[in-house]
Amino acid sequence: MYKKYEMELAGRTLRVDVDRVAKQANGAVLMHYGDTTVLCTATASDKPREGIDFFPLSVEYNERLYAVGKIPGGFNKREGKASENAILTDRVIDRPMRPLFPKDYRNDVTLENLVLSVDQDCSPELTAMLGSAIATCISDIPFDGPISTTQVGMVDGEFVFNPTAAQKEFSDLALTVASTKEKVIMIEAGANEVPEDRMIEAIFAAHELNQKVIEFIETIVAECGKPKHEYVSFAVPEELFAAIQEIVTPEEMEAAVFTDEKLVREENIRRITEKLEEAFADNEEWLAKLGEAVYQYQKKTVRKMILKDHKRPDGRAIDQIRPLAAEIDLIPRVHGSAMFTRGQTQICTIATLAPLAEAQRIDGLDESETSKRYMHHYNFPSYSVGETRPSRGPGRREIGHGALAERALVPVLPSEAEFPYAIRTVSETFESNGSTSQASVCASSMSLMAAGVPIKAAVAGISAGLVTGDTDDDYLVLTDIQGLEDFFGDMDFKVAGTHKGITAIQMDIKIHGLTRAIVEEAIAATKKARTYILDEVMAKAIAEPRPEVGPYAPKIIQMQIDPQKIGDVVGQRGKTINAIIDETGVKIDITDDGAVSICGVEAESMERARKLIQTIVTDFEAGMVLEGKVVSIKEFGAFVEFAPGKEGMVHISKISKERIKQVEDVLTLGDVVKVVCLGKDKMGRLSFSMKDVAE
């Protein structure tokens, strides 16, 4: 027998089955939300992992295409590496849960989520988030839960919770909020320029709903929860801290970290570490924990400087942004380029335009998302932080940063009808010291404008940080955090948007949640900084999109044809359309509703292709004058081709006003001639005349 728990959540039934499956895991639940079913498990190793100074948490969100009745495409017919959506879901589950595990815990923990079936109106991602929290709470793994997660949409100005597929289609907001019993612990949002005050309302409306779910989870934990197991603590001994402070005084440590040069600071810490290693050479136990101890010493020093003395490591004021610079067109021949620099963070973004056929195809669980017209990719090479390591392709961090910038820019993109291009931006990190994802938003926005993409408004991004004290009222919000402040602080609150409102949020924290006052102050600080960046930096580099695409970008002509004539344009096995492409060198895309996009670099070739297509779909009527090429000569006349697959006959009597004995007296194969349509002959074929053109 198994236990079953149910609650109504946003108009649908949430059901949790405990002890039904996967009983050997530390904690497992079979989650049902509507007809969406996800198996969520939490497991932990018996012993800590040796030789690490971090908590080894792994989160996996495994999509199976059988969940939506599909067989995977390709030759393998098996799910391959995790999709971008799966990776982003891993991250959004990880971020609120990680801070609630003990900081000195070193046992491996894996949260596994297997999507078994998908009801398009009940998000499997949300179901997995709730399931991960419940499975961990009822397990014997140390965890300071429970937490709950809610998704918020906004349709016609009204909030909708855990929106259905139809509501998502018309929503101006895609917000995910995770909460503990007291505070907000994670925020992720994409928005259609939603004002700051409205965003705050949505966040705390979700927080209220989370409290009802937390009560439900507490009921399950009370009946099914296991006692939490004991573990080996890896906390730094107090006597080691005391010994370190005798060798390196707080004043020395403050001098070491108080610099805006990242490499200088790292060299200072390296020397301090070497000095301590020499001092503790005979104490192997202390040497094993020295790295963590130095980290904690730096952290205490930086936090005390900021919170008590209001001094930042690089000497800036609390709300001061690092030196900014922006420029465009630094890369020749690409379709658009821009570079944005903020202190020691520097991003160069290159924009590329292509026909809509180049849009990314998506084979996933969300049936409403089958392609993606705008793609943003983010790269983070080791040289950007002064390190050396081989490149192994994008990791979860790179994919997450790319998706965040993409989400920030999608709301300002022109529609396909306004701008019939697939668009890709690639952000290359040249230098990194804090919030490269938001620098990539700024650089990408400028690169799109430089490429001639008519975006509705420029988008800028900035990150706010946080240092907290012993009480909820003892805190300081920092504008534009650098790497050290992110590393030792409590929050990385990234907000991107336009003058009008917010387009994206991503909040990472290391503490057990934020009060409403902190959230409001962070959003206000990013609004002020974002406005300054838009007006004083980006607008001075490029104030508005260029009126047309550049000389190296493809040009696109659009035309509309009768959908029933698509077959005539394509021809048998693509013969006709391929002949047009071979003749003109353009790319041609035709949609099922008859929308034709002709893409090329040379205007003359594109216009030639347009005329050929227009000729193919035209119903010839008497009196129409056309130009074509002689492709066949017979005794009784000549056949003239006006476009691939479109021919008509000129009878020998209609070639010249003078009587001729044979067609070859006037015409040869390949001649380009003008003719006038005479209508259809007795056999129903189109008949043309050369001699009557003038009339």
XYZ file of C-alpha atoms in Angstrom:
695
model
C 0.000 0.000 0.000
C 1.076 3.567 -0.608
C -0.051 6.924 0.720
C -1.787 9.448 -1.480
C -2.124 13.177 -0.797
C -4.158 15.670 -2.842
C -4.803 19.408 -3.005
C -6.398 21.763 -5.499
C -3.761 24.029 -7.010
C -4.776 26.782 -9.450
C -7.899 24.893 -10.489
C -6.246 21.513 -11.036
C -5.538 18.563 -8.754
C -2.018 18.077 -7.422
C -1.514 14.512 -6.185
C 1.525 13.075 -4.419
C 2.051 9.313 -4.159
C 4.513 8.250 -1.427
C 5.974 4.724 -1.104
C 4.511 3.681 -4.446
C 7.693 3.489 -6.533
C 11.497 3.878 -6.208
C 11.513 2.832 -2.549
C 15.300 2.376 -2.422
C 15.910 6.093 -2.922
C 16.385 8.220 0.203
C 13.182 9.992 -0.786
C 10.811 9.464 -3.725
C 7.401 10.740 -4.822
C 5.287 10.102 -7.886
C 3.871 13.519 -8.736
C 0.614 14.065 -10.616
C -0.582 17.508 -11.719
C -3.582 17.025 -13.954
C -2.362 14.273 -16.286
C 1.274 15.367 -16.005
C 3.251 12.683 -14.170
C 6.830 13.047 -12.910
C 8.878 10.674 -10.757
C 11.032 12.724 -8.376
C 13.770 11.155 -6.252
C 16.414 12.378 -3.832
C 19.477 10.268 -3.038
C 22.643 10.883 -1.028
C 25.920 9.031 -0.669
C 26.737 7.353 2.640
C 30.057 9.149 2.996
C 31.376 12.584 2.031
C 33.323 12.988 -1.186
C 37.034 13.376 -0.500
C 39.113 16.344 -1.622
C 36.385 18.903 -2.322
C 35.509 22.214 -0.694
C 31.908 22.530 -1.942
C 28.548 20.790 -1.580
C 28.264 18.280 -4.495
C 24.608 18.648 -5.544
C 23.438 17.343 -8.933
C 19.993 18.076 -10.354
C 18.680 16.151 -13.369
C 15.459 16.792 -15.290
C 15.040 13.923 -17.741
C 12.634 14.408 -20.634
C 11.231 11.328 -22.368
C 9.432 11.893 -25.655
C 7.047 9.021 -24.936
C 5.547 11.483 -22.444
C 3.956 13.298 -25.408
C 3.547 10.260 -27.655
C 6.617 10.862 -29.837
C 9.538 8.767 -31.032
C 12.819 10.730 -31.075
C 13.989 11.927 -34.483
C 17.307 11.043 -36.100
C 18.897 7.661 -36.684
C 19.382 6.657 -33.044
C 15.722 6.881 -32.005
C 16.791 7.398 -28.416
C 16.936 10.527 -26.309
C 20.425 12.014 -26.464
C 21.999 14.739 -24.374
C 19.767 16.966 -22.288
C 17.827 19.610 -24.197
C 18.260 23.301 -23.484
C 14.891 23.299 -21.708
C 15.999 20.391 -19.501
C 19.214 22.182 -18.545
C 17.348 25.387 -17.717
C 14.916 23.370 -15.583
C 17.864 21.739 -13.769
C 19.154 25.215 -12.935
C 15.829 26.576 -11.745
C 15.389 23.575 -9.395
C 18.988 23.817 -8.143
C 18.947 27.509 -7.302
C 16.288 27.570 -4.542
C 17.250 24.191 -3.085
C 21.036 24.505 -2.814
C 21.036 27.214 -0.083
C 18.873 25.033 2.186
C 21.364 22.170 2.509
C 23.967 22.503 5.300
C 26.965 24.559 4.168
C 29.374 22.038 5.715
C 27.739 18.997 4.044
C 30.000 17.157 1.545
C 27.963 14.025 0.749
C 26.955 13.684 -2.906
C 23.258 14.461 -3.415
C 21.319 13.849 -6.629
C 17.810 15.094 -7.339
C 16.448 13.120 -10.293
C 13.225 13.988 -12.116
C 11.805 11.666 -14.779
C 8.965 13.075 -16.893
C 6.573 10.200 -17.612
C 3.598 11.989 -19.148
C 2.745 15.566 -20.049
C -0.578 17.376 -19.893
C 0.109 20.579 -21.853
C -1.974 22.565 -19.352
C 0.053 21.348 -16.359
C 3.738 22.238 -16.497
C 6.060 19.230 -16.030
C 8.822 21.662 -15.005
C 6.705 23.035 -12.157
C 5.678 19.502 -11.166
C 9.352 18.482 -11.009
C 10.229 21.535 -8.883
C 7.549 20.669 -6.346
C 8.459 16.975 -6.464
C 12.161 17.629 -5.856
C 11.307 19.657 -2.757
C 8.881 17.039 -1.402
C 11.197 14.073 -2.092
C 14.055 15.834 -0.281
C 11.863 16.915 2.638
C 10.583 13.381 3.334
C 14.051 11.840 2.908
C 16.710 11.469 5.604
C 18.951 14.006 3.803
C 19.603 17.159 5.893
C 17.527 19.950 4.327
C 15.968 23.090 5.769
C 12.712 22.927 3.809
C 10.020 22.783 2.761
C 9.865 25.115 -0.224
C 7.250 25.596 -2.920
C 7.280 27.020 -6.445
C 4.579 28.862 -8.409
C 4.454 30.055 -12.005
C 2.668 33.325 -12.807
C 1.348 34.615 -16.115
C -0.440 37.877 -16.901
C -3.314 37.866 -19.401
C -5.167 41.120 -20.144
C -3.469 42.671 -17.114
C -4.656 39.969 -14.694
C -2.401 37.447 -12.959
C -2.948 33.749 -13.678
C -1.236 31.082 -11.569
C 0.359 28.017 -13.119
C -1.052 29.121 -16.514
C -2.462 26.694 -19.064
C -1.062 26.349 -22.580
C -3.724 28.727 -23.952
C -3.006 31.307 -21.245
C 0.748 31.134 -21.868
C 0.179 31.961 -25.538
C -1.329 35.346 -24.647
C 0.599 36.050 -21.450
C 2.805 39.118 -21.003
C 4.651 37.444 -18.141
C 6.386 34.127 -17.485
C 7.405 34.314 -13.817
C 8.587 31.510 -11.542
C 8.854 32.166 -7.794
C 10.116 29.769 -5.119
C 9.541 30.436 -1.439
C 10.324 29.118 1.997
C 7.779 29.497 4.771
C 8.903 33.059 5.422
C 10.720 34.458 2.373
C 11.187 34.444 -1.380
C 14.197 32.294 -2.288
C 14.243 32.285 -6.111
C 12.866 34.443 -8.949
C 13.055 33.725 -12.667
C 11.118 35.829 -15.172
C 10.610 36.725 -18.785
C 8.280 39.656 -19.357
C 6.864 41.907 -22.032
C 8.175 45.183 -20.548
C 6.223 44.758 -17.302
C 6.534 47.777 -14.942
C 8.537 47.279 -11.748
C 5.613 47.758 -9.348
C 3.496 45.225 -11.244
C 6.362 42.720 -11.178
C 6.677 43.073 -7.401
C 2.926 42.444 -7.056
C 3.244 39.262 -9.125
C 6.219 38.002 -7.096
C 4.439 38.300 -3.778
C 1.137 36.998 -5.117
C 3.080 33.847 -6.019
C 4.716 33.903 -2.575
C 1.249 33.835 -0.959
C 0.152 30.843 -3.020
C 3.425 29.091 -2.146
C 2.457 29.236 1.531
C -0.634 27.079 0.868
C 1.491 24.483 -0.915
C 4.053 24.524 1.916
C 1.262 23.731 4.400
C 0.306 20.784 2.181
C 3.943 19.587 2.062
C 4.257 19.870 5.848
C 1.297 17.492 6.177
C 3.094 14.931 4.016
C 6.391 15.351 5.910
C 4.642 14.960 9.266
C 3.278 11.555 8.220
C 6.027 10.232 5.926
C 9.211 12.111 6.756
C 12.286 10.175 7.842
C 14.626 11.399 10.621
C 17.543 13.340 9.115
C 20.818 11.406 9.157
C 23.994 12.455 10.909
C 26.885 13.572 8.723
C 30.560 14.488 8.938
C 30.854 18.249 9.254
C 33.485 20.015 7.164
C 33.211 23.298 9.022
C 36.520 25.080 9.640
C 37.642 24.685 13.293
C 37.549 27.912 15.303
C 41.103 27.307 16.555
C 42.339 27.298 12.934
C 40.692 30.682 12.362
C 42.301 32.048 15.498
C 45.742 30.781 14.416
C 45.342 32.290 10.941
C 44.409 35.705 12.370
C 47.572 35.720 14.464
C 49.654 35.280 11.276
C 47.524 37.400 8.911
C 45.790 40.255 10.702
C 42.347 41.510 9.608
C 44.062 44.694 8.394
C 46.426 42.660 6.179
C 43.542 40.672 4.713
C 41.587 43.865 4.065
C 44.557 45.371 2.233
C 44.881 42.177 0.154
C 41.284 42.210 -1.095
C 40.822 45.989 -1.336
C 41.585 46.450 -5.056
C 39.622 46.689 -8.299
C 42.240 44.585 -10.140
C 41.101 40.963 -10.026
C 44.520 39.479 -10.888
C 46.255 41.668 -8.272
C 43.805 40.496 -5.607
C 44.280 36.856 -6.582
C 48.062 37.268 -6.382
C 47.716 38.831 -2.917
C 45.628 35.892 -1.699
C 48.088 33.417 -3.246
C 50.937 34.947 -1.232
C 48.883 34.857 1.966
C 48.018 31.202 1.347
C 51.685 30.303 0.774
C 52.600 32.083 4.004
C 50.007 30.074 5.937
C 51.035 26.800 4.302
C 54.571 27.351 5.566
C 53.301 28.167 9.050
C 51.125 25.020 9.238
C 53.464 22.680 7.374
C 53.486 20.200 10.289
C 49.694 20.131 10.788
C 48.156 17.961 8.052
C 44.629 18.316 9.421
C 44.783 22.099 9.213
C 46.465 22.054 5.801
C 43.542 19.998 4.454
C 41.121 22.731 5.507
C 43.336 25.733 4.811
C 41.760 26.562 1.431
C 38.274 26.714 2.928
C 39.600 28.698 5.899
C 41.222 31.349 3.670
C 38.001 31.556 1.646
C 35.966 32.079 4.829
C 38.474 34.698 6.062
C 38.183 36.640 2.801
C 34.405 36.342 2.964
C 34.203 37.696 6.515
C 36.564 40.538 5.630
C 34.676 41.615 2.503
C 31.271 41.349 4.187
C 32.426 43.372 7.196
C 33.950 46.051 4.938
C 30.717 46.391 2.982
C 28.095 46.009 5.699
C 29.751 47.825 8.597
C 32.152 50.231 6.885
C 30.238 50.739 3.587
C 33.511 50.124 1.752
C 33.543 48.055 -1.421
C 36.710 46.179 -2.482
C 37.277 48.480 -5.475
C 36.476 51.667 -3.549
C 33.140 52.399 -5.238
C 30.080 53.885 -3.583
C 27.298 51.415 -2.751
C 25.174 52.475 -5.770
C 28.038 53.302 -8.132
C 28.481 51.479 -11.449
C 31.967 50.629 -12.682
C 33.389 52.577 -15.673
C 31.278 51.906 -18.774
C 32.028 51.906 -22.491
C 30.110 50.915 -25.613
C 30.968 50.754 -29.301
C 29.585 49.225 -32.477
C 30.968 47.952 -35.809
C 34.280 46.767 -34.410
C 34.094 43.507 -36.420
C 34.121 43.945 -40.232
C 31.909 42.043 -42.690
C 29.582 40.539 -40.058
C 25.946 41.618 -40.129
C 26.181 43.551 -36.861
C 28.569 43.822 -33.920
C 28.846 45.676 -30.626
C 31.042 45.624 -27.541
C 29.992 46.572 -24.026
C 32.512 47.053 -21.213
C 31.752 47.456 -17.511
C 34.905 47.558 -15.403
C 36.715 44.290 -16.030
C 33.681 42.715 -17.670
C 33.743 42.928 -21.461
C 31.357 41.293 -23.945
C 31.414 41.426 -27.742
C 28.206 40.315 -29.478
C 27.901 39.490 -33.172
C 24.479 39.412 -34.850
C 23.725 37.233 -37.877
C 20.618 37.384 -40.076
C 19.305 34.530 -42.205
C 16.111 33.349 -43.915
C 13.358 32.040 -41.660
C 14.187 28.526 -42.827
C 17.313 28.809 -40.636
C 15.194 29.026 -37.452
C 16.023 26.367 -34.863
C 13.760 23.319 -34.794
C 12.811 22.045 -31.348
C 11.850 18.447 -30.623
C 10.667 18.599 -27.034
C 7.773 18.080 -24.645
C 6.150 21.485 -25.174
C 3.928 21.044 -28.215
C 3.464 24.811 -28.593
C 7.193 25.381 -29.111
C 8.434 23.625 -32.237
C 10.851 26.255 -33.544
C 12.818 29.251 -32.356
C 13.417 32.202 -34.634
C 15.742 34.147 -32.298
C 18.761 32.385 -30.815
C 21.238 33.867 -28.354
C 24.406 31.945 -27.545
C 26.929 32.849 -24.857
C 30.553 31.696 -24.679
C 32.847 31.908 -21.661
C 36.462 30.979 -22.541
C 39.045 30.465 -19.826
C 41.214 33.398 -20.957
C 38.410 35.772 -19.910
C 39.332 35.097 -16.275
C 43.072 34.652 -16.821
C 42.978 30.855 -16.650
C 43.924 28.063 -19.021
C 41.817 25.006 -19.724
C 40.613 23.245 -22.875
C 37.230 24.177 -24.284
C 34.671 21.366 -23.987
C 31.677 23.170 -25.410
C 29.019 25.100 -23.505
C 28.243 23.969 -19.981
C 25.087 24.540 -17.965
C 26.243 28.009 -16.938
C 26.834 29.127 -20.533
C 23.483 27.740 -21.651
C 21.758 29.445 -18.726
C 23.377 32.820 -19.397
C 22.549 32.577 -23.100
C 18.906 31.772 -22.352
C 18.647 34.678 -19.899
C 19.851 37.226 -22.456
C 17.628 35.647 -25.116
C 14.627 35.969 -22.822
C 15.481 39.610 -22.170
C 15.525 40.519 -25.868
C 12.617 38.492 -27.285
C 9.939 41.029 -26.146
C 11.440 43.853 -28.243
C 12.007 41.888 -31.455
C 9.935 42.767 -34.531
C 7.381 40.223 -35.732
C 8.132 37.903 -38.644
C 5.787 39.968 -40.802
C 7.726 43.146 -39.970
C 11.165 41.547 -40.295
C 11.152 38.109 -41.976
C 14.533 36.925 -40.692
C 15.899 34.261 -38.385
C 18.269 36.034 -35.980
C 21.256 34.731 -34.038
C 23.389 36.710 -31.613
C 26.572 35.269 -30.126
C 28.117 36.895 -27.049
C 31.837 36.295 -26.696
C 33.211 36.966 -23.218
C 36.518 38.795 -23.662
C 36.915 39.590 -19.968
C 34.909 38.608 -16.910
C 34.592 40.077 -13.448
C 30.926 39.987 -12.545
C 27.591 39.833 -14.372
C 28.685 38.967 -17.898
C 25.136 37.813 -18.656
C 23.803 41.339 -18.213
C 26.675 42.831 -20.197
C 25.713 40.428 -22.987
C 22.164 41.852 -22.896
C 23.560 45.348 -23.492
C 25.977 44.237 -26.222
C 23.322 42.120 -27.951
C 20.796 44.949 -27.958
C 23.323 47.251 -29.655
C 24.452 44.581 -32.130
C 20.848 44.041 -33.245
C 20.388 47.760 -33.822
C 23.712 47.903 -35.701
C 22.521 45.009 -37.890
C 19.389 46.932 -38.860
C 16.959 44.824 -36.821
C 14.047 47.188 -36.004
C 13.770 46.312 -32.301
C 11.050 48.199 -30.442
C 13.393 49.543 -27.745
C 16.935 49.141 -26.469
C 17.394 46.669 -23.597
C 19.992 46.947 -20.821
C 20.805 44.681 -17.903
C 22.495 45.111 -14.542
C 22.962 43.044 -11.406
C 22.406 43.963 -7.761
C 24.083 42.219 -4.841
C 23.340 41.845 -1.158
C 25.215 41.553 2.119
C 23.170 40.652 5.182
C 23.832 40.836 8.912
C 22.266 39.066 11.856
C 18.705 40.395 11.411
C 16.313 40.929 8.500
C 16.776 44.696 8.817
C 20.569 44.538 8.763
C 21.455 44.442 5.057
C 22.954 46.439 2.221
C 21.983 46.241 -1.478
C 24.878 46.826 -3.890
C 24.576 48.068 -7.463
C 26.680 46.381 -10.165
C 28.434 43.645 -8.222
C 31.818 42.433 -9.360
C 32.969 38.835 -9.087
C 34.278 39.097 -5.511
C 31.031 40.611 -4.228
C 29.058 37.885 -5.995
C 31.385 35.223 -4.592
C 31.248 36.412 -0.979
C 27.851 38.126 -0.998
C 24.377 36.697 -0.507
C 22.647 37.520 -3.794
C 23.024 38.014 -7.523
C 19.838 39.769 -8.647
C 19.964 40.234 -12.422
C 17.344 42.479 -14.032
C 17.098 43.422 -17.717
C 14.618 45.730 -19.360
C 13.767 48.852 -21.317
C 12.736 52.318 -20.150
C 9.163 51.012 -20.131
C 9.660 47.949 -17.952
C 11.296 44.621 -17.120
C 11.934 41.949 -19.751
C 13.885 39.388 -17.671
C 14.872 38.582 -14.081
C 17.104 35.918 -12.623
C 17.803 35.831 -8.898
C 20.391 33.594 -7.220
C 20.849 33.714 -3.453
C 22.936 31.857 -0.879
C 20.779 32.575 2.147
C 17.347 31.322 3.222
C 15.308 33.909 1.361
C 14.610 37.611 0.870
C 12.103 39.916 2.526
C 9.808 42.115 0.446
C 11.841 45.181 1.420
C 15.028 43.681 -0.045
C 13.284 42.649 -3.287
C 11.776 46.115 -3.726
C 15.083 47.853 -3.037
C 16.985 45.580 -5.446
C 14.486 46.154 -8.256
C 14.582 49.922 -7.664
C 18.397 49.930 -7.713
C 18.530 48.003 -11.003
C 15.916 50.337 -12.546
C 18.057 53.381 -11.735
C 21.238 51.757 -13.063
C 19.521 50.401 -16.177
C 18.186 53.855 -17.060
C 21.657 55.348 -16.738
C 23.210 52.666 -18.961
C 20.522 53.107 -21.634
C 20.730 56.905 -21.737
C 24.354 57.704 -20.993
C 26.211 54.777 -22.568
C 24.279 52.698 -25.086
C 22.327 55.543 -26.708
C 25.575 57.429 -27.318
C 26.969 54.432 -29.220
C 23.774 53.801 -31.222
C 20.504 55.569 -30.464
C 18.148 53.614 -32.734
C 18.180 50.707 -35.176
C 19.705 51.363 -38.574
C 17.075 51.884 -41.273
C 18.179 48.848 -43.273
C 20.381 45.786 -42.980
C 24.084 46.049 -43.883
C 25.745 45.258 -47.231
C 26.844 41.768 -46.158
C 23.489 40.753 -44.683
C 20.977 38.893 -46.835
C 18.065 40.907 -48.219
C 14.556 39.490 -48.240
C 11.635 40.150 -50.574
C 8.249 38.890 -49.443
C 5.300 38.094 -51.670
C 2.004 36.300 -51.283
C 0.724 33.643 -53.664
C -2.400 31.534 -53.831
C -1.701 28.482 -51.615
C -3.135 26.277 -54.368
C -0.322 27.481 -56.652
C 2.455 26.348 -54.292
C 2.750 23.064 -56.166
C 3.287 24.950 -59.444
C 6.162 26.932 -57.898
C 7.772 23.893 -56.297
C 7.279 21.600 -59.281
C 7.571 17.838 -59.420
C 10.152 16.759 -56.821
C 11.232 20.400 -56.438
C 12.342 20.706 -60.060
C 10.801 24.140 -60.688
C 11.903 25.879 -57.489
C 15.411 24.417 -57.750
C 15.671 25.732 -61.299
C 14.817 29.244 -60.047
C 17.386 28.938 -57.254
C 20.071 27.706 -59.682
C 19.351 30.537 -62.111
C 19.253 33.390 -59.590
C 21.378 32.162 -56.660
C 18.757 33.120 -54.076
C 17.118 31.156 -51.238
C 13.351 30.677 -51.361
C 11.045 29.738 -48.476
C 7.322 29.080 -48.945
C 4.912 28.569 -46.060
C 1.688 26.576 -46.234
C -0.387 29.761 -46.410
C 1.438 30.944 -49.551
C 3.858 33.431 -47.980
C 7.048 33.457 -50.095
C 10.381 34.817 -48.850
C 13.137 35.403 -51.396
C 16.513 35.851 -49.756
C 19.717 36.999 -51.436
C 22.471 39.588 -51.435
C 22.022 41.050 -54.951
C 18.811 42.997 -55.549
C 18.804 42.202 -59.278
C 18.850 38.435 -58.714
C 16.139 38.665 -56.071
C 13.917 40.688 -58.381
C 14.492 38.156 -61.178
C 13.372 35.350 -58.848
C 10.299 37.341 -57.828
C 9.299 37.881 -61.458
C 9.764 34.190 -62.246
C 7.548 33.149 -59.337
C 4.978 35.786 -60.261
C 4.943 34.465 -63.806
C 4.441 30.870 -62.632
C 1.439 31.726 -60.479
C -0.165 34.104 -62.996
C -3.249 32.975 -64.869
C -2.452 34.247 -68.383
C -5.164 36.234 -70.078
C -5.439 37.545 -73.607
C -3.519 40.769 -74.072
C -0.823 40.123 -71.459
C 2.709 40.842 -72.698
C 5.484 38.548 -71.449
C 9.144 37.891 -72.039
C 10.536 34.390 -72.368
C 13.222 32.167 -73.840
C 12.867 29.891 -76.871
C 13.353 26.371 -75.550
C 12.026 24.226 -78.383
C 11.504 24.644 -82.150
C 9.046 22.578 -84.177
C 7.891 22.737 -87.795
C 4.645 24.420 -86.723
C 6.117 26.915 -84.281
C 8.279 27.528 -81.201
C 7.821 26.925 -77.471
C 8.761 29.830 -75.231
C 9.518 29.349 -71.504
C 8.570 32.297 -69.314
C 9.617 30.671 -66.066
C 10.750 27.184 -65.063
C 7.899 24.828 -65.902
C 5.802 27.565 -67.540
C 5.718 27.435 -71.356
C 3.533 28.598 -74.228
C 3.533 28.090 -77.996
C 4.023 30.683 -80.739
C 2.594 29.328 -84.029
C 4.782 29.891 -87.102
C 2.129 32.222 -88.465
C 2.415 34.426 -85.377
C 6.195 34.852 -85.396
C 6.615 37.608 -87.999
C 4.415 39.966 -89.954
C 6.126 38.675 -93.105
C 5.459 35.134 -94.248
C 8.302 32.745 -93.280
C 8.982 29.247 -94.569
C 10.468 27.862 -91.408
C 10.779 28.902 -87.782
C 14.591 28.888 -87.929
C 14.519 31.804 -90.389
C 13.698 34.053 -87.397
C 14.321 32.142 -84.166
C 17.079 30.038 -82.668
C 17.168 28.149 -79.389
C 17.916 30.428 -76.456
C 16.541 33.613 -78.017
C 14.775 35.895 -75.526
C 11.589 37.258 -77.077
C 8.534 39.272 -76.154
C 5.114 37.797 -76.828
C 1.481 38.657 -76.257
C -1.025 36.128 -74.949
C -3.826 35.251 -77.354
C -5.702 33.004 -74.941
C -6.139 29.246 -75.282
C -6.180 27.294 -78.515
C -8.659 24.540 -79.474
C -6.691 22.016 -77.416
C -6.761 24.172 -74.303
C -3.109 25.205 -74.555
C -1.923 28.793 -74.153
C -1.199 30.478 -77.451
C 1.134 33.468 -77.929
C 2.084 35.851 -80.706
C 5.318 37.702 -81.397
C 4.094 39.791 -84.315
C 1.195 41.375 -82.395
C 3.265 42.658 -79.431
C 3.433 46.241 -80.716
C -0.317 46.392 -81.051
